[in-house]
XYZ file of N, CA and C in Angstrom:
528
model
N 10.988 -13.023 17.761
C 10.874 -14.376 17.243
C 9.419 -14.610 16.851
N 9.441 -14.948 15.800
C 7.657 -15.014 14.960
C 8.000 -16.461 14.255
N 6.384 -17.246 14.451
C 6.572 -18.679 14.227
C 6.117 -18.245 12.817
N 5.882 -19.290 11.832
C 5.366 -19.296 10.502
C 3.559 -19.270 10.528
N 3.148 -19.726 11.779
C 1.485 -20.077 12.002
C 1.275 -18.787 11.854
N 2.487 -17.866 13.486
C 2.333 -16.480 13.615
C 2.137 -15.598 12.038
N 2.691 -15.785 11.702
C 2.897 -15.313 10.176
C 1.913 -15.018 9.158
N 1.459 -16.085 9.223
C 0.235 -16.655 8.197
C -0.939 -15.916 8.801
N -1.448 -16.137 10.242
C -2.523 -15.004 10.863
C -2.185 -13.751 10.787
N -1.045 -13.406 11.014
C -0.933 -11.940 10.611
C -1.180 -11.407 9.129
N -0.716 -12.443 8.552
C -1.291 -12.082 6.259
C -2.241 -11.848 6.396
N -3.171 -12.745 7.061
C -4.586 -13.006 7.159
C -5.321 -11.984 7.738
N -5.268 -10.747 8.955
C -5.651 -10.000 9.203
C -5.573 -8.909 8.594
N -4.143 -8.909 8.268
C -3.585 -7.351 6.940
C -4.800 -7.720 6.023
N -4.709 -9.075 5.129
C -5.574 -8.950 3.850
C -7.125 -8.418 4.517
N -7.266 -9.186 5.624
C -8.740 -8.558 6.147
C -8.881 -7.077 5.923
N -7.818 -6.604 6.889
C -7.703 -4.662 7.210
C -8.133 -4.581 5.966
N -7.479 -4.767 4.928
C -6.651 -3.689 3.981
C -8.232 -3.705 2.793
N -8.789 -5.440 2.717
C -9.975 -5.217 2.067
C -11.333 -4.504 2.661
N -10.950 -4.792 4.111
C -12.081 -4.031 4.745
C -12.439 -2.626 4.901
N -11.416 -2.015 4.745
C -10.912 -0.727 5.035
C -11.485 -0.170 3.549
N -10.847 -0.598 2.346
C -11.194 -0.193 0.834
C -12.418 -0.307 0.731
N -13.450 -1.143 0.978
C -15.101 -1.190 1.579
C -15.407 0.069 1.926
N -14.778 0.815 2.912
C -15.145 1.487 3.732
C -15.301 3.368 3.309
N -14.128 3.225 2.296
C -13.642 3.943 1.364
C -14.810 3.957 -0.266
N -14.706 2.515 -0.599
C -15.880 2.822 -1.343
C -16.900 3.382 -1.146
N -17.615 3.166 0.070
C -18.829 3.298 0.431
C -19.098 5.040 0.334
N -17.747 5.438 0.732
C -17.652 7.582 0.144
C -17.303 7.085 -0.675
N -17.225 6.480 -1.612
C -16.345 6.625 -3.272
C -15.567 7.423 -3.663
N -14.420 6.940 -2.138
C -12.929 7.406 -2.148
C -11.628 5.822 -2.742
N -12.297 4.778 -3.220
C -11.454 3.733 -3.637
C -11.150 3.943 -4.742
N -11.721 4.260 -5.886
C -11.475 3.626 -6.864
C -11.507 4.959 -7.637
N -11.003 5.256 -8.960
C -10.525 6.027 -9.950
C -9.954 7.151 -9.837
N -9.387 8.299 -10.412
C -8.239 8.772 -10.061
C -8.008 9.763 -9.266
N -9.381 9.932 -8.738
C -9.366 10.983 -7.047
C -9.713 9.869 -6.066
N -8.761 9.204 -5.588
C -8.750 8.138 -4.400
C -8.190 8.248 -2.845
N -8.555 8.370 -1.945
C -8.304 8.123 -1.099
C -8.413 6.628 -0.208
N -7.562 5.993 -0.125
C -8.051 4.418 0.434
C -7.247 4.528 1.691
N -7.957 4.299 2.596
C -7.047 4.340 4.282
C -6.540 3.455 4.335
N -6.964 2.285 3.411
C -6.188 0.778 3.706
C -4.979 0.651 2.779
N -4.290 2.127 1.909
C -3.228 1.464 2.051
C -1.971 2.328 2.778
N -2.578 2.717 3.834
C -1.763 2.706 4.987
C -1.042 1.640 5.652
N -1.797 0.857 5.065
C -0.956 -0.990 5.836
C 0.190 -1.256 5.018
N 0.323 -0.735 3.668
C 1.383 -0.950 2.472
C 2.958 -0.727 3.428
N 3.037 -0.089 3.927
C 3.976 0.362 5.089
C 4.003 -0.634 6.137
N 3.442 -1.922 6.361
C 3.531 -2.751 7.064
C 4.712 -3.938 6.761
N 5.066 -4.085 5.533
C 6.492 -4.384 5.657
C 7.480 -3.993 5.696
N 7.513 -2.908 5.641
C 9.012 -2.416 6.709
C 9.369 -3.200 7.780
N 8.193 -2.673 8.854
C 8.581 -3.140 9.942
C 8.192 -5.063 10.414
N 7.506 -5.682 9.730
C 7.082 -7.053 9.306
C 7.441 -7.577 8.092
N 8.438 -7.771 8.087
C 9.076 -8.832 6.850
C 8.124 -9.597 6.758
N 7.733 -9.786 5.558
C 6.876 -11.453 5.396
C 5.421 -10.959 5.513
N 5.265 -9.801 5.153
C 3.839 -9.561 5.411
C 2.883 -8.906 4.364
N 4.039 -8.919 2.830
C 3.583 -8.540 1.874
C 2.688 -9.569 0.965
N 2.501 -10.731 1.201
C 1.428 -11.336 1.072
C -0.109 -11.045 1.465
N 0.255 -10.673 2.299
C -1.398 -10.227 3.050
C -1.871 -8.459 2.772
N -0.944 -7.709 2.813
C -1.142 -6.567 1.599
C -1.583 -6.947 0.316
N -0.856 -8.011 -0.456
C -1.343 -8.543 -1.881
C -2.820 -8.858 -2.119
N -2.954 -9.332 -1.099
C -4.257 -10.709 -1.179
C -5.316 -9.727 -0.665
N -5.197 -8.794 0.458
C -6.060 -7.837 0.811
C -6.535 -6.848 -0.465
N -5.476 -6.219 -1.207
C -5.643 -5.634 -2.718
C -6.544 -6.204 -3.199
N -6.166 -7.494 -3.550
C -6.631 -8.223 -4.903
C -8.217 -8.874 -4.836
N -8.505 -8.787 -3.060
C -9.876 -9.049 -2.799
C -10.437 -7.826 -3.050
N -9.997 -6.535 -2.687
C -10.506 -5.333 -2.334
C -10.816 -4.967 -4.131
N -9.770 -4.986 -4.933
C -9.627 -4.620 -6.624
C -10.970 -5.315 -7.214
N -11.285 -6.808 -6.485
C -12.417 -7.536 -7.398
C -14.121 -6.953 -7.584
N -13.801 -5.496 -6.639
C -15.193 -4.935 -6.999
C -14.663 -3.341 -7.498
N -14.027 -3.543 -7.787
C -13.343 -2.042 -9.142
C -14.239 -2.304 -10.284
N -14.890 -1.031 -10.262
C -15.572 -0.855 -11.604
C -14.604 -0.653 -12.550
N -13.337 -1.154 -12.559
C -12.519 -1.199 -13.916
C -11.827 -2.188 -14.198
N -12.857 -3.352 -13.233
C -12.526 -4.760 -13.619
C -11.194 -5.736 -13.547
N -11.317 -6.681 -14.263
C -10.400 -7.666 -14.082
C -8.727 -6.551 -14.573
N -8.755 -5.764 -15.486
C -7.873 -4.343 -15.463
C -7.505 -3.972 -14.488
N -8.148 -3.633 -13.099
C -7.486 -3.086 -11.976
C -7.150 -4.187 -11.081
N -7.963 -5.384 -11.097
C -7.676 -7.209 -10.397
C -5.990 -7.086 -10.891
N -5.776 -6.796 -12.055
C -4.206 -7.498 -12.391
C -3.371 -6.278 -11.935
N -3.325 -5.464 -12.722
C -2.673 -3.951 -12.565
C -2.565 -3.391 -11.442
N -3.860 -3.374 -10.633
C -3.518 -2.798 -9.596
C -3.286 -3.278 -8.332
N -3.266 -5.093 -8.605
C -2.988 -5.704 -7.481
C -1.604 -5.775 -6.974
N -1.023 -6.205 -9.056
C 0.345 -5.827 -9.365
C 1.111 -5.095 -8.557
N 0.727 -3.731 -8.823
C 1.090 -2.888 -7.848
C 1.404 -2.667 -6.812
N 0.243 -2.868 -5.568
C 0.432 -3.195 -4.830
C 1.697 -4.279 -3.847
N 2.012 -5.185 -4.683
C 2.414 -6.221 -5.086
C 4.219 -5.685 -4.816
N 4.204 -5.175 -5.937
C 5.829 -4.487 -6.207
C 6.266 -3.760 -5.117
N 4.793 -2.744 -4.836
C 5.287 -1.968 -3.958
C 5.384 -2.504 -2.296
N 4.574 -3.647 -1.720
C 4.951 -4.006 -0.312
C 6.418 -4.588 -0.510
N 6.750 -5.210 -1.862
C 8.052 -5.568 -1.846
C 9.003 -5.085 -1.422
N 9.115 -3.988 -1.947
C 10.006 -3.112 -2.168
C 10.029 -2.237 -0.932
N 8.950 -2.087 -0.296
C 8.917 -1.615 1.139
C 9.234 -2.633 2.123
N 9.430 -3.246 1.895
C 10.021 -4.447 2.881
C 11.560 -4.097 2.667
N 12.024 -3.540 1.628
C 13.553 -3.215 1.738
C 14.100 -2.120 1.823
N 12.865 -1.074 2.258
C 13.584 0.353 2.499
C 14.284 0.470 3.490
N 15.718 1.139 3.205
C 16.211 1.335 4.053
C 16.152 2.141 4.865
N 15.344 3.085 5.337
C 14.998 4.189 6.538
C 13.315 4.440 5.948
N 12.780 4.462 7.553
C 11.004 4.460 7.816
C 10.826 5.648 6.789
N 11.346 6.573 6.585
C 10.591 7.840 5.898
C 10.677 6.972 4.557
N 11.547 6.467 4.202
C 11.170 5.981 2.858
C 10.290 4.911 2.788
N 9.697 4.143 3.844
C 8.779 3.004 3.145
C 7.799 3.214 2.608
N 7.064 4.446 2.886
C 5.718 4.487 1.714
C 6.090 5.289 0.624
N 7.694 5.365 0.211
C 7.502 5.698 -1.146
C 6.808 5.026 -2.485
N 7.100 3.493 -2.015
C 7.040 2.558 -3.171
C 6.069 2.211 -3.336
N 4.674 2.565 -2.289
C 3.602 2.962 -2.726
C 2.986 4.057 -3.185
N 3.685 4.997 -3.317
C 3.374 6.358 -3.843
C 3.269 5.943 -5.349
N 4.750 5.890 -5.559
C 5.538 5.615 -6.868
C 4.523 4.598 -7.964
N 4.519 3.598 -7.251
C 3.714 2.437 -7.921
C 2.838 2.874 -8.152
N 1.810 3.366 -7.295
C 0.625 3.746 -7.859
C 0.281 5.207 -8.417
N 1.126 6.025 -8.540
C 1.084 7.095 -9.433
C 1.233 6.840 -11.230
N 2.375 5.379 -11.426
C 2.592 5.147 -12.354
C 1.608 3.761 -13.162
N 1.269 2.532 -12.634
C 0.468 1.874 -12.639
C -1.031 2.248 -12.705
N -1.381 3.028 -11.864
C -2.656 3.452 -11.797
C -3.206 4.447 -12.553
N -2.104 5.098 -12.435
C -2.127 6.581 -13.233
C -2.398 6.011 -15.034
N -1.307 4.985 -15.412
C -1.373 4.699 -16.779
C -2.723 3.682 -17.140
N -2.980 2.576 -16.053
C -4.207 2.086 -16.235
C -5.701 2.921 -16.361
N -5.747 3.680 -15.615
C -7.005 4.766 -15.401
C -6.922 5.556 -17.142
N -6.050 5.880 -17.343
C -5.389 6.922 -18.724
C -6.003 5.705 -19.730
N -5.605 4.843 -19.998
C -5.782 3.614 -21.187
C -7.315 3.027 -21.035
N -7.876 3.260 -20.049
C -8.926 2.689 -19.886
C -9.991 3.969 -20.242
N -9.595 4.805 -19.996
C -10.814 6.498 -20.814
C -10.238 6.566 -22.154
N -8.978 6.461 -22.545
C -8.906 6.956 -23.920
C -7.781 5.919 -24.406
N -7.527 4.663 -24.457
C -6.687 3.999 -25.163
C -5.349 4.405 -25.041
N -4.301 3.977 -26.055
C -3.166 4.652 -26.372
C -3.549 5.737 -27.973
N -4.205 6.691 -27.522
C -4.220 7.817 -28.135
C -3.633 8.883 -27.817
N -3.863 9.805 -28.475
C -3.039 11.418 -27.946
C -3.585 11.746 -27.354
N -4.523 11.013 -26.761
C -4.644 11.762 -25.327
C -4.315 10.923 -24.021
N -3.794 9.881 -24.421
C -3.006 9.155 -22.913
C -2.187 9.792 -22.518
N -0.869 10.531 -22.815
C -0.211 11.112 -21.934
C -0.287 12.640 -21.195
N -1.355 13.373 -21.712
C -1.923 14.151 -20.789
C -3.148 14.064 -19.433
N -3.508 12.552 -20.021
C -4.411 12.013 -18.949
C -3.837 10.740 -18.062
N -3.149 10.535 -18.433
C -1.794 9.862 -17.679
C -1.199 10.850 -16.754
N -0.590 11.544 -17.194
C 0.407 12.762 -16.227
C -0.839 13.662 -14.991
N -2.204 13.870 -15.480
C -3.314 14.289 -14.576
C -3.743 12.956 -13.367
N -3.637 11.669 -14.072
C -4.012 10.721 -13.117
C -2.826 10.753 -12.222
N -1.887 10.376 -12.910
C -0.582 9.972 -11.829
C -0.521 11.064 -10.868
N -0.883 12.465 -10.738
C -0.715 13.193 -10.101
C -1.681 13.242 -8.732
N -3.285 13.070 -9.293
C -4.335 12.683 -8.356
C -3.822 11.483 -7.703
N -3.489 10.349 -8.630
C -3.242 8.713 -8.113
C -1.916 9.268 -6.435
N -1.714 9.954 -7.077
C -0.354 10.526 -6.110
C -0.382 10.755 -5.156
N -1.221 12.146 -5.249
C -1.841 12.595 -4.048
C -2.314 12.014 -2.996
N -3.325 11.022 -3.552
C -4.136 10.235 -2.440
C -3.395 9.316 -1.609
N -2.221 9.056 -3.140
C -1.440 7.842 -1.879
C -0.296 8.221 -0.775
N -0.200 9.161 -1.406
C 1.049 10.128 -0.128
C -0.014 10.186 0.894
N -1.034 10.741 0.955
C -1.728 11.185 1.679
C -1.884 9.992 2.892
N -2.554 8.590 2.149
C -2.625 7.463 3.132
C -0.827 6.755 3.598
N -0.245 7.026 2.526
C 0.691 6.407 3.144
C 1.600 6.967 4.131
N 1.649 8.392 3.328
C 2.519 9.448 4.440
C 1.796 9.652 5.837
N 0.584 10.364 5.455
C -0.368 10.775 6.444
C -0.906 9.855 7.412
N -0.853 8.369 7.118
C -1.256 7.355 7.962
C -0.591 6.188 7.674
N 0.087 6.187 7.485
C 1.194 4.706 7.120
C 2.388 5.051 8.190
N 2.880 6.384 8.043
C 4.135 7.233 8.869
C 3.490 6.466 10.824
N 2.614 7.461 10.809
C 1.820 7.421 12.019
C 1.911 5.541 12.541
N 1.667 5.161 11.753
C 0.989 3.830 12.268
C 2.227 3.067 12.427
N 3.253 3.598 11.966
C 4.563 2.435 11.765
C 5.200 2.836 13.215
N 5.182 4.468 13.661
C 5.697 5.040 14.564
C 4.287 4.393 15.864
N 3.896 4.529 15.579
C 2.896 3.540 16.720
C 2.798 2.143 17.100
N 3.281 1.353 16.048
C 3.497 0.094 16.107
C 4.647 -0.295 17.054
N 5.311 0.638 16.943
C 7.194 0.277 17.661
C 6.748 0.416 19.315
N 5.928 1.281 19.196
C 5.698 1.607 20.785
C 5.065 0.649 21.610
N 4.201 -0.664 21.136
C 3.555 -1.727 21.221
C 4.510 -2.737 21.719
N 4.511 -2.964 23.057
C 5.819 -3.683 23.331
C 5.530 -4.972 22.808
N 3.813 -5.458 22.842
C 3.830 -6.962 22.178
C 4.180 -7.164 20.532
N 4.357 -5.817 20.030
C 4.469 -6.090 18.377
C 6.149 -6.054 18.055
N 6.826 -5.435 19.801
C 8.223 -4.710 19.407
C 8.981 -6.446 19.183
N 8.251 -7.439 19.609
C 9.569 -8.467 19.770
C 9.260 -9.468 18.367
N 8.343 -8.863 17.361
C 8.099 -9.291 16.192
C 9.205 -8.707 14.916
N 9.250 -7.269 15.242
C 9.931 -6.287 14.817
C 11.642 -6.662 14.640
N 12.335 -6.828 13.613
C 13.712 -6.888 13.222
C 13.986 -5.792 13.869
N 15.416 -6.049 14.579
C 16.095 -5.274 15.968
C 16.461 -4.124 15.298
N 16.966 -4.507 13.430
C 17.639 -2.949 12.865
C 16.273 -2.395 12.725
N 14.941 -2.183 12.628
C 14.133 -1.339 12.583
C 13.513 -1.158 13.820
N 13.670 -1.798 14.865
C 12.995 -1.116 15.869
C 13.297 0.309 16.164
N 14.156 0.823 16.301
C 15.018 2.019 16.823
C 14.872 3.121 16.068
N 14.828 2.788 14.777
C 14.340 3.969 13.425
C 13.656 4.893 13.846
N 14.091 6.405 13.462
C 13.074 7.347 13.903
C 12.352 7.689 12.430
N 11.249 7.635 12.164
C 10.515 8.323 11.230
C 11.078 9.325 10.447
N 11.602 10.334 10.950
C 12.673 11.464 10.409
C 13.745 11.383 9.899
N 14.373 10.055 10.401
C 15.829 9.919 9.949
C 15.917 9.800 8.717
């Protein structure tokens, strides 16, 4: 049982994590362009198990995007993103799949924004499209699989987070 106050502080810390974390990432200038690693979006995987918490993924993005050296372009696009994809992870139906829809999203979003922003829609966007989406890819499997998996399977074990947790996902094994 989670109140709406509850709710709202929890957006509020995700958006914290998730911009703080991309900071942290910049600072190795692992955030931004198409060899990325961002640890913060390991949290993208936080609605699965927290309905209602893809707001604060959004808002964490869209603070974190406003110092992208590719500008108000990655503010929309890649907040976008973000955006679609906590959605849509809020409705996966088994834990191995919730950080697909951050994979996905940002292989294709990012991948095509990064591509249009070096060379337009010329003949050479879709070979630098298909190279981004692949890097864009990488990195995000990496945070989401590699630390989104982990963190969701750690969260359940938290008996104060388990009675936040919808009863059909508590039980989920990662593998299934």
């Amino acid at each position: 049982m989670r109140s709406k106050t509850y709710l709202l502080a929890l957006n509020g810390v995700i958006a914290a994590a998730y911009a703080a974390l991309t900071l942290v990432a910049a600072a190795l200038n692992l955030a931004y362009g198409p060899v990325q690693f961002r640890f913060s979006e390991a949290l993208t995987v936080l609605p699965f198990l927290f309905p209602g918490t893809w707001p604060g993924v959004f808002v964490g993005c869209l603070v974190a995007n406003l110092l992208s050296p590719y500008g108000p372009l990655d503010v929309v696009l890649g907040s976008a993103g973000t955006l679609v994809a906590a959605l849509l992870t809020q409705k996966a139906p088994k834990t191995w799949l919730a950080p697909l829809p951050p994979v996905v999203c940002g292989m294709v979003l990012l991948g095509g924004m990064l591509a249009w922003y070096e060379v337009g829609f010329s003949d050479q966007f879709l070979p630098l499209f298909a190279a981004n989406a692949l890097w864009v890819g990488i990195g995000q499997a990496v945070s989401c699989y590699g630390l989104g998996l982990p963190l969701l399977r750690a969260l359940r074990k938290v008996s104060y987070f388990r009675r936040f947790i919808p009863e059909d996902r508590r039980g989920l094994r990662p593998a299934a």
